[in-house]
PDB file of C-alpha atoms in Angstrom:
ATOM      1  CA  MET A   1     153.243 119.381  85.839  1.00 56.00           C
ATOM      2  CA  SER A   2     153.928 120.971  89.008  1.00 58.00           C
ATOM      3  CA  VAL A   3     151.398 122.290  91.192  1.00 57.00           C
ATOM      4  CA  THR A   4     152.213 124.808  93.700  1.00 61.00           C
ATOM      5  CA  PRO A   5     150.400 124.103  97.783  1.00 64.00           C
ATOM      6  CA  GLY A   6     147.896 127.091  97.406  1.00 65.00           C
ATOM      7  CA  GLN A   7     146.892 126.021  93.924  1.00 70.00           C
ATOM      8  CA  GLN A   8     144.419 122.978  92.874  1.00 72.00           C
ATOM      9  CA  PRO A   9     144.777 120.909  90.143  1.00 70.00           C
ATOM     10  CA  ALA A  10     141.898 121.594  87.008  1.00 66.00           C
ATOM     11  CA  ALA A  11     139.444 119.405  87.335  1.00 62.00           C
ATOM     12  CA  PRO A  12     138.999 117.074  84.512  1.00 61.00           C
ATOM     13  CA  PRO A  13     135.983 118.208  82.197  1.00 59.00           C
ATOM     14  CA  GLU A  14     132.359 116.688  83.040  1.00 69.00           C
ATOM     15  CA  ARG A  15     131.355 116.178  80.068  1.00 74.00           C
ATOM     16  CA  PRO A  16     132.649 112.805  77.960  1.00 77.00           C
ATOM     17  CA  ARG A  17     132.186 111.012  82.069  1.00 81.00           C
ATOM     18  CA  ARG A  18     128.672 111.746  81.609  1.00 85.00           C
ATOM     19  CA  ALA A  19     127.782 110.688  77.672  1.00 87.00           C
ATOM     20  CA  LEU A  20     129.422 107.341  79.049  1.00 88.00           C
ATOM     21  CA  ASP A  21     127.811 107.420  81.353  1.00 88.00           C
ATOM     22  CA  VAL A  22     124.298 107.562  79.573  1.00 90.00           C
ATOM     23  CA  ALA A  23     125.454 105.530  76.726  1.00 91.00           C
ATOM     24  CA  LEU A  24     126.294 102.904  79.309  1.00 92.00           C
ATOM     25  CA  ARG A  25     122.313 102.804  80.985  1.00 93.00           C
ATOM     26  CA  ILE A  26     120.951 102.842  76.970  1.00 94.00           C
ATOM     27  CA  ALA A  27     122.830  99.704  76.157  1.00 95.00           C
ATOM     28  CA  GLY A  28     122.035  97.774  79.452  1.00 94.00           C
ATOM     29  CA  GLY A  29     118.459  98.715  79.085  1.00 94.00           C
ATOM     30  CA  VAL A  30     118.906  97.514  75.367  1.00 96.00           C
ATOM     31  CA  VAL A  31     120.674  94.036  76.786  1.00 96.00           C
ATOM     32  CA  ALA A  32     117.578  94.053  79.668  1.00 95.00           C
ATOM     33  CA  VAL A  33     114.738  93.919  76.687  1.00 96.00           C
ATOM     34  CA  TRP A  34     116.466  91.743  74.557  1.00 96.00           C
ATOM     35  CA  ALA A  35     117.343  89.729  78.381  1.00 95.00           C
ATOM     36  CA  GLY A  36     113.230  89.264  78.944  1.00 94.00           C
ATOM     37  CA  VAL A  37     112.546  88.464  75.164  1.00 96.00           C
ATOM     38  CA  LEU A  38     114.672  85.588  75.743  1.00 95.00           C
ATOM     39  CA  ALA A  39     113.915  84.369  78.577  1.00 94.00           C
ATOM     40  CA  ALA A  40     109.923  83.847  77.374  1.00 93.00           C
ATOM     41  CA  VAL A  41     111.521  81.735  74.279  1.00 93.00           C
ATOM     42  CA  LEU A  42     113.742  79.737  77.033  1.00 91.00           C
ATOM     43  CA  GLU A  43     110.483  79.531  79.177  1.00 90.00           C
ATOM     44  CA  LEU A  44     108.199  78.676  76.379  1.00 89.00           C
ATOM     45  CA  ILE A  45     110.489  76.250  74.913  1.00 88.00           C
ATOM     46  CA  PHE A  46     111.008  74.472  78.339  1.00 87.00           C
ATOM     47  CA  ALA A  47     107.652  74.403  79.065  1.00 87.00           C
ATOM     48  CA  ALA A  48     106.163  72.713  76.221  1.00 85.00           C
ATOM     49  CA  GLY A  49     109.014  70.286  75.683  1.00 84.00           C
ATOM     50  CA  ALA A  50     108.311  69.331  79.571  1.00 83.00           C
ATOM     51  CA  TRP A  51     104.933  68.816  78.852  1.00 81.00           C
ATOM     52  CA  GLU A  52     105.259  66.891  76.241  1.00 82.00           C
ATOM     53  CA  LEU A  53     107.392  65.224  78.170  1.00 81.00           C
ATOM     54  CA  VAL A  54     105.033  64.511  81.182  1.00 80.00           C
ATOM     55  CA  LYS A  55     101.757  63.606  78.640  1.00 78.00           C
ATOM     56  CA  GLY A  56     104.098  60.649  77.056  1.00 77.00           C
ATOM     57  CA  ARG A  57     104.552  59.150  80.108  1.00 74.00           C
ATOM     58  CA  PRO A  58     102.717  56.103  81.457  1.00 77.00           C
ATOM     59  CA  ASP A  59     100.377  56.898  84.232  1.00 77.00           C
ATOM     60  CA  GLY A  60     101.172  56.152  87.399  1.00 75.00           C
ATOM     61  CA  VAL A  61     103.397  57.171  89.798  1.00 75.00           C
ATOM     62  CA  SER A  62     106.208  57.885  87.319  1.00 79.00           C
ATOM     63  CA  LYS A  63     104.074  60.425  85.614  1.00 76.00           C
ATOM     64  CA  ALA A  64     103.381  61.897  89.117  1.00 79.00           C
ATOM     65  CA  VAL A  65     106.880  62.263  90.043  1.00 84.00           C
ATOM     66  CA  VAL A  66     107.976  63.749  86.887  1.00 81.00           C
ATOM     67  CA  GLY A  67     104.880  65.743  86.300  1.00 80.00           C
ATOM     68  CA  ILE A  68     105.597  67.695  89.827  1.00 83.00           C
ATOM     69  CA  SER A  69     109.828  67.682  89.589  1.00 86.00           C
ATOM     70  CA  ALA A  70     109.176  69.296  86.044  1.00 84.00           C
ATOM     71  CA  THR A  71     106.970  71.847  87.712  1.00 85.00           C
ATOM     72  CA  LEU A  72     109.064  72.664  90.737  1.00 88.00           C
ATOM     73  CA  GLY A  73     111.732  72.968  89.002  1.00 89.00           C
ATOM     74  CA  GLY A  74     110.462  74.587  86.030  1.00 87.00           C
ATOM     75  CA  VAL A  75     108.707  77.007  88.887  1.00 90.00           C
ATOM     76  CA  ALA A  76     111.516  77.760  90.787  1.00 92.00           C
ATOM     77  CA  GLY A  77     113.836  78.898  87.154  1.00 91.00           C
ATOM     78  CA  VAL A  78     111.423  80.747  86.266  1.00 92.00           C
ATOM     79  CA  VAL A  79     111.111  83.009  89.327  1.00 94.00           C
ATOM     80  CA  ALA A  80     115.282  82.508  89.681  1.00 94.00           C
ATOM     81  CA  LEU A  81     116.041  83.989  86.159  1.00 93.00           C
ATOM     82  CA  THR A  82     112.976  86.576  86.526  1.00 93.00           C
ATOM     83  CA  VAL A  83     114.368  87.685  90.091  1.00 94.00           C
ATOM     84  CA  LEU A  84     118.336  88.006  88.145  1.00 94.00           C
ATOM     85  CA  LEU A  85     116.455  90.224  85.186  1.00 93.00           C
ATOM     86  CA  GLY A  86     114.983  92.383  87.434  1.00 91.00           C
ATOM     87  CA  TRP A  87     117.905  92.979  89.739  1.00 91.00           C
ATOM     88  CA  PHE A  88     120.223  93.419  86.209  1.00 94.00           C
ATOM     89  CA  ALA A  89     118.044  95.842  84.769  1.00 92.00           C
ATOM     90  CA  HIS A  90     117.932  98.243  88.192  1.00 90.00           C
ATOM     91  CA  ALA A  91     121.488  98.148  88.235  1.00 91.00           C
ATOM     92  CA  ALA A  92     121.908  98.339  84.837  1.00 92.00           C
ATOM     93  CA  VAL A  93     120.122 101.084  84.143  1.00 92.00           C
ATOM     94  CA  GLY A  94     119.628 102.764  87.649  1.00 87.00           C
ATOM     95  CA  THR A  95     116.314 103.950  87.858  1.00 86.00           C
ATOM     96  CA  ARG A  96     113.256 102.506  89.470  1.00 83.00           C
ATOM     97  CA  TRP A  97     111.522 101.586  86.276  1.00 87.00           C
ATOM     98  CA  ALA A  98     113.970  99.498  84.918  1.00 90.00           C
ATOM     99  CA  VAL A  99     111.862  96.224  85.728  1.00 91.00           C
ATOM    100  CA  ALA A 100     109.546  97.110  83.027  1.00 92.00           C
ATOM    101  CA  LEU A 101     112.371  97.376  80.110  1.00 93.00           C
ATOM    102  CA  ALA A 102     112.148  93.452  80.798  1.00 93.00           C
ATOM    103  CA  ALA A 103     108.715  92.568  81.994  1.00 93.00           C
ATOM    104  CA  LEU A 104     107.096  94.144  79.130  1.00 95.00           C
ATOM    105  CA  PRO A 105     108.460  91.827  76.054  1.00 95.00           C
ATOM    106  CA  TRP A 106     108.569  89.162  78.463  1.00 93.00           C
ATOM    107  CA  PHE A 107     104.805  89.610  78.522  1.00 94.00           C
ATOM    108  CA  VAL A 108     104.750  89.768  75.175  1.00 94.00           C
ATOM    109  CA  VAL A 109     106.293  87.091  73.699  1.00 93.00           C
ATOM    110  CA  ILE A 110     104.419  85.016  76.680  1.00 91.00           C
ATOM    111  CA  VAL A 111     101.323  86.463  74.983  1.00 90.00           C
ATOM    112  CA  ALA A 112     102.544  85.522  71.585  1.00 90.00           C
ATOM    113  CA  GLY A 113     103.342  82.418  72.892  1.00 87.00           C
ATOM    114  CA  GLY A 114      99.209  81.675  73.453  1.00 84.00           C
ATOM    115  CA  VAL A 115      98.141  82.662  70.262  1.00 86.00           C
ATOM    116  CA  ARG A 116      97.768  80.386  68.054  1.00 83.00           C
ATOM    117  CA  THR A 117      99.518  80.638  63.979  1.00 81.00           C
ATOM    118  CA  ALA A 118      98.237  80.189  60.792  1.00 83.00           C
ATOM    119  CA  GLU A 119      99.719  77.136  60.154  1.00 85.00           C
ATOM    120  CA  GLY A 120      98.209  75.667  63.982  1.00 78.00           C
ATOM    121  CA  ASP A 121     101.048  76.025  65.816  1.00 76.00           C
ATOM    122  CA  LEU A 122     100.776  77.012  69.803  1.00 77.00           C
ATOM    123  CA  ALA A 123     103.486  77.034  72.484  1.00 77.00           C
ATOM    124  CA  LEU A 124     101.511  76.844  75.281  1.00 79.00           C
ATOM    125  CA  THR A 125      97.895  75.513  74.996  1.00 78.00           C
ATOM    126  CA  GLY A 126      95.236  75.575  78.141  1.00 76.00           C
ATOM    127  CA  ASP A 127      95.951  71.909  79.542  1.00 79.00           C
ATOM    128  CA  ASN A 128     100.223  73.195  79.860  1.00 80.00           C
ATOM    129  CA  VAL A 129      99.627  73.175  83.974  1.00 83.00           C
ATOM    130  CA  LEU A 130     103.496  73.314  83.656  1.00 84.00           C
ATOM    131  CA  GLY A 131     103.161  76.365  81.468  1.00 85.00           C
ATOM    132  CA  LEU A 132     100.617  78.622  83.141  1.00 88.00           C
ATOM    133  CA  ALA A 133     102.302  77.627  86.317  1.00 89.00           C
ATOM    134  CA  MET A 134     105.260  78.911  84.732  1.00 89.00           C
ATOM    135  CA  VAL A 135     103.755  81.993  83.338  1.00 90.00           C
ATOM    136  CA  VAL A 136     101.915  82.796  87.100  1.00 92.00           C
ATOM    137  CA  ALA A 137     105.122  82.868  89.065  1.00 93.00           C
ATOM    138  CA  GLY A 138     106.830  84.994  86.291  1.00 92.00           C
ATOM    139  CA  ALA A 139     103.861  87.237  86.248  1.00 93.00           C
ATOM    140  CA  VAL A 140     103.839  87.590  90.149  1.00 95.00           C
ATOM    141  CA  THR A 141     107.791  88.113  90.379  1.00 94.00           C
ATOM    142  CA  PHE A 142     107.640  90.980  87.659  1.00 92.00           C
ATOM    143  CA  ALA A 143     104.918  92.300  89.955  1.00 93.00           C
ATOM    144  CA  VAL A 144     106.420  91.964  93.112  1.00 93.00           C
ATOM    145  CA  LEU A 145     109.942  93.203  92.187  1.00 91.00           C
ATOM    146  CA  GLY A 146     108.312  96.605  90.075  1.00 88.00           C
ATOM    147  CA  PHE A 147     106.125  97.117  93.587  1.00 91.00           C
ATOM    148  CA  ARG A 148     109.367  97.040  95.575  1.00 88.00           C
ATOM    149  CA  GLN A 149     111.241  98.893  93.656  1.00 82.00           C
ATOM    150  CA  LEU A 150     108.465 101.492  92.948  1.00 81.00           C
ATOM    151  CA  VAL A 151     108.008 101.815  97.599  1.00 85.00           C
ATOM    152  CA  ALA A 152     111.110 101.048  98.640  1.00 77.00           C
ATOM    153  CA  PRO A 153     112.904 104.128  99.681  1.00 74.00           C
ATOM    154  CA  PRO A 154     115.450 106.519  97.274  1.00 71.00           C
ATOM    155  CA  PRO A 155     119.143 105.643  97.776  1.00 69.00           C
ATOM    156  CA  ALA A 156     120.603 108.301  99.569  1.00 68.00           C
ATOM    157  CA  ARG A 157     123.316 110.208  97.760  1.00 63.00           C
TER     158      ARG A 157
END
């Protein structure tokens, strides 16, 4: 195809590009929702397992050391995972409210973990200090991420 110096080539159609962008944003939103569910389930499993490990230790210094290290490691892991989820949701969807796509399913699964089933199973008990610390850390981190996204100035285009 030859173009004369004064003539511009025809612009490609914009429609397929826009549809691809919307499809990728929707797919990113779905991944963010499922990542929030997966993160909450993994956190509940870790909290229950680590708490059973701490409770099974004999009283003394080793029980305190294991409990403190499990709590600090669990809380640090929750904060890091929550920040990663918030970043991914915002990057994948591209809107300010995208952090809610990961936060809402996370909260639903965490609340469901604190409700006793008909069989008597309970993932998050009231005496599980590690689990409660992880829930508070995750909730506060999601709240801070959401607040930062809402008050940040819009990006320059």
